[in-house]
Amino acid sequence: MYIILVYDILTEDNGPKISRNVFKICKKYLTNVQKSVFEGEITPVLLKKLNLELKRHIRKDKDSLIIFKSRQEKWLEKEFWGLEDDKTSNFF
Amino acid sequence: MYIILVYDILTEDNGPKISRNVFKICKKYLTNVQKSVFEGEITPVLLKKLNLELKRHIRKDKDSLIIFKSRQEKWLEKEFWGLEDDKTSNFF
């Protein structure tokens, strides 16, 4: 399946550290297209693994992480109204 | 069509003001699901209008705005791995 993953980590407490950890974990499975936005093809098994890894960091009462799942990339078109893809992948 | 709109405004110069303007404009057309993430059903005509309004604020060399378009919402499933939807809509 094809997913878009977006997260918003609250900056309080050790937010910046959590944000770095979440970024590094997501980068193992997906492509970074914007500061806290990832996309890519992923199997259900790997999505489960990603979920378990992220769960150790995401604070359910503070942080937001949303997954948009589409059965196939062909049903998803992407448009850039600002910086193009490659320029956004050097954030961390 | 159903779209997911994500943006990342560079904080330099008048970034915060641009971010507020972009947020207000997006809120007229779409539903806010995370700090800089919107989603919703939109017609091609309204998408064009949204594009023109945003273009007056987005700095092409600094800011990133990505639209993921899906022909219909039914091809998009949403999962929350943190804060639920309603708690994320009071950001501004």
Short mmCIF file of C-alpha atoms in Angstrom, two decimals:
data_model
loop_
_atom_site.label_atom_id
_atom_site.label_comp_id
_atom_site.label_asym_id
_atom_site.label_seq_id
_atom_site.Cartn_x
_atom_site.Cartn_y
_atom_site.Cartn_z
CA MET A 1 0.00 0.00 0.00
CA TYR A 2 1.01 3.65 -0.40
CA ILE A 3 1.04 5.91 2.65
CA ILE A 4 1.52 9.54 3.59
CA LEU A 5 2.69 10.00 7.16
CA VAL A 6 2.49 13.41 8.87
CA TYR A 7 3.45 14.16 12.43
CA ASP A 8 3.44 17.11 14.78
CA ILE A 9 5.49 16.72 17.96
CA LEU A 10 4.80 19.11 20.83
CA THR A 11 7.99 21.10 21.55
CA GLU A 12 7.53 20.93 25.35
CA ASP A 13 9.65 18.64 27.57
CA ASN A 14 11.98 16.65 25.30
CA GLY A 15 9.95 17.37 22.14
CA PRO A 16 12.99 18.16 19.93
CA LYS A 17 14.65 14.86 20.85
CA ILE A 18 11.43 12.91 20.17
CA SER A 19 11.09 14.72 16.86
CA ARG A 20 14.61 13.68 15.82
CA ASN A 21 13.93 10.05 16.84
CA VAL A 22 10.62 9.97 14.96
CA PHE A 23 12.32 11.46 11.88
CA LYS A 24 15.12 8.86 11.95
CA ILE A 25 12.67 5.97 12.35
CA CYS A 26 10.41 7.20 9.52
CA LYS A 27 13.42 7.69 7.25
CA LYS A 28 14.18 3.95 7.50
CA TYR A 29 10.84 3.06 5.93
CA LEU A 30 9.70 6.07 3.90
CA THR A 31 10.80 9.08 1.81
CA ASN A 32 10.94 12.48 3.48
CA VAL A 33 9.11 15.10 1.35
CA GLN A 34 8.70 17.90 3.86
CA LYS A 35 9.94 18.61 7.38
CA SER A 36 7.50 16.25 9.14
CA VAL A 37 5.91 14.59 6.12
CA PHE A 38 6.89 11.18 4.70
CA GLU A 39 5.49 9.09 1.90
CA GLY A 40 6.12 5.76 0.26
CA GLU A 41 5.14 2.22 -0.58
CA ILE A 42 5.07 -0.06 2.46
CA THR A 43 3.84 -3.57 3.26
CA PRO A 44 1.37 -4.21 6.12
CA VAL A 45 4.12 -6.08 8.01
CA LEU A 46 6.57 -3.16 7.76
CA LEU A 47 3.82 -0.68 8.65
CA LYS A 48 3.20 -2.71 11.83
CA LYS A 49 6.95 -2.62 12.60
CA LEU A 50 7.05 1.16 11.98
CA ASN A 51 4.05 1.56 14.28
CA LEU A 52 5.73 -0.40 17.10
CA GLU A 53 8.98 1.58 16.80
CA LEU A 54 7.19 4.94 16.77
CA LYS A 55 4.93 4.00 19.66
CA ARG A 56 7.96 4.04 21.97
CA HIS A 57 8.40 7.76 21.24
CA ILE A 58 5.02 9.30 20.40
CA ARG A 59 3.27 10.77 23.47
CA LYS A 60 -0.39 9.94 22.91
CA ASP A 61 -1.60 12.94 24.86
CA LYS A 62 0.76 15.46 23.26
CA ASP A 63 1.91 14.41 19.82
CA SER A 64 -0.09 13.89 16.63
CA LEU A 65 0.81 11.37 13.94
CA ILE A 66 -1.57 10.66 11.06
CA ILE A 67 -1.26 8.02 8.36
CA PHE A 68 -3.17 8.36 5.10
CA LYS A 69 -3.29 4.99 3.37
CA SER A 70 -4.06 4.51 -0.29
CA ARG A 71 -4.16 1.07 -1.85
CA GLN A 72 -1.88 2.20 -4.66
CA GLU A 73 0.24 5.21 -5.52
CA LYS A 74 -1.53 5.50 -8.87
CA TRP A 75 -4.59 6.86 -7.01
CA LEU A 76 -2.49 9.65 -5.57
CA GLU A 77 -1.23 12.61 -7.58
CA LYS A 78 1.31 15.01 -6.07
CA GLU A 79 1.63 18.75 -6.79
CA PHE A 80 4.24 21.17 -5.46
CA TRP A 81 3.22 24.78 -4.91
CA GLY A 82 6.53 25.86 -3.50
CA LEU A 83 9.88 24.20 -3.01
CA GLU A 84 10.32 21.08 -5.12
CA ASP A 85 10.86 17.57 -3.65
CA ASP A 86 14.64 17.33 -3.68
CA LYS A 87 15.21 20.61 -1.94
CA THR A 88 13.09 19.51 1.02
CA SER A 89 14.95 16.31 1.85
CA ASN A 90 17.90 17.85 3.69
CA PHE A 91 16.14 18.93 6.85
CA PHE A 92 17.98 16.83 9.46
CA MET B 1 -11.54 15.12 -5.74
CA TYR B 2 -10.11 14.53 -2.26
CA ILE B 3 -6.88 16.27 -1.27
CA ILE B 4 -4.36 16.35 1.54
CA LEU B 5 -2.47 19.64 1.75
CA VAL B 6 0.73 19.94 3.80
CA TYR B 7 2.86 23.02 4.10
CA ASP B 8 6.09 24.06 5.77
CA ILE B 9 6.75 27.81 5.97
CA LEU B 10 10.31 28.94 6.66
CA THR B 11 10.31 30.89 9.94
CA GLU B 12 12.77 33.54 8.64
CA ASP B 13 11.67 37.08 7.68
CA ASN B 14 7.88 37.28 8.13
CA GLY B 15 7.43 33.49 8.18
CA PRO B 16 5.01 33.46 11.18
CA LYS B 17 2.72 36.00 9.46
CA ILE B 18 2.78 34.03 6.20
CA SER B 19 2.01 30.85 8.14
CA ARG B 20 -1.04 32.46 9.76
CA ASN B 21 -2.27 33.73 6.37
CA VAL B 22 -1.78 30.33 4.72
CA PHE B 23 -3.63 28.67 7.62
CA LYS B 24 -6.60 31.07 7.35
CA ILE B 25 -6.84 30.61 3.58
CA CYS B 26 -6.68 26.80 3.80
CA LYS B 27 -9.30 26.78 6.54
CA LYS B 28 -11.81 28.38 4.12
CA TYR B 29 -11.61 25.40 1.78
CA LEU B 30 -10.44 22.41 3.84
CA THR B 31 -10.43 20.74 7.28
CA ASN B 32 -7.43 21.22 9.55
CA VAL B 33 -6.24 17.87 10.91
CA GLN B 34 -2.79 18.79 12.17
CA LYS B 35 -0.84 22.02 12.64
CA SER B 36 0.04 22.47 8.95
CA VAL B 37 -1.99 19.65 7.44
CA PHE B 38 -5.41 20.02 5.80
CA GLU B 39 -7.66 17.59 4.03
CA GLY B 40 -11.01 17.57 2.28
CA GLU B 41 -13.17 17.24 -0.78
CA ILE B 42 -12.68 20.07 -3.28
CA THR B 43 -13.68 20.81 -6.86
CA PRO B 44 -11.06 21.64 -9.54
CA VAL B 45 -12.44 25.20 -9.71
CA LEU B 46 -12.06 25.76 -5.96
CA LEU B 47 -8.62 24.15 -5.98
CA LYS B 48 -7.59 26.67 -8.64
CA LYS B 49 -8.98 29.50 -6.46
CA LEU B 50 -7.13 28.15 -3.41
CA ASN B 51 -3.94 27.97 -5.48
CA LEU B 52 -4.26 31.61 -6.61
CA GLU B 53 -4.90 32.84 -3.06
CA LEU B 54 -1.98 30.89 -1.61
CA LYS B 55 0.37 31.94 -4.39
CA ARG B 56 0.27 35.51 -3.05
CA HIS B 57 1.85 34.30 0.21
CA ILE B 58 3.99 31.22 -0.50
CA ARG B 59 7.65 32.11 -1.19
CA LYS B 60 8.68 29.69 -3.93
CA ASP B 61 12.32 29.66 -2.86
CA LYS B 62 11.66 29.24 0.87
CA ASP B 63 8.32 27.62 1.59
CA SER B 64 7.08 24.12 0.75
CA LEU B 65 3.45 23.28 0.02
CA ILE B 66 2.46 19.84 -1.28
CA ILE B 67 -0.93 18.65 -2.44
CA PHE B 68 -1.75 14.95 -2.57
CA LYS B 69 -4.79 14.42 -4.78
CA SER B 70 -6.94 11.31 -4.76
CA ARG B 71 -9.92 10.93 -7.03
CA GLN B 72 -12.12 9.91 -4.12
CA GLU B 73 -11.90 9.79 -0.34
CA LYS B 74 -12.87 6.12 -0.38
CA TRP B 75 -9.35 5.33 -1.68
CA LEU B 76 -7.85 7.00 1.35
CA GLU B 77 -7.89 5.51 4.84
CA LYS B 78 -6.82 7.56 7.85
CA GLU B 79 -5.16 6.28 11.04
CA PHE B 80 -4.23 8.25 14.15
CA TRP B 81 -1.20 7.12 16.11
CA GLY B 82 -1.35 9.93 18.64
CA LEU B 83 -3.76 12.73 19.31
CA GLU B 84 -7.17 12.19 17.73
CA ASP B 85 -8.69 14.50 15.08
CA ASP B 86 -10.77 16.82 17.21
CA LYS B 87 -8.00 17.66 19.62
CA THR B 88 -5.79 18.87 16.77
CA SER B 89 -8.17 21.43 15.31
CA ASN B 90 -7.57 24.19 17.86
CA PHE B 91 -4.08 25.20 16.78
CA PHE B 92 -4.70 28.81 15.75
#
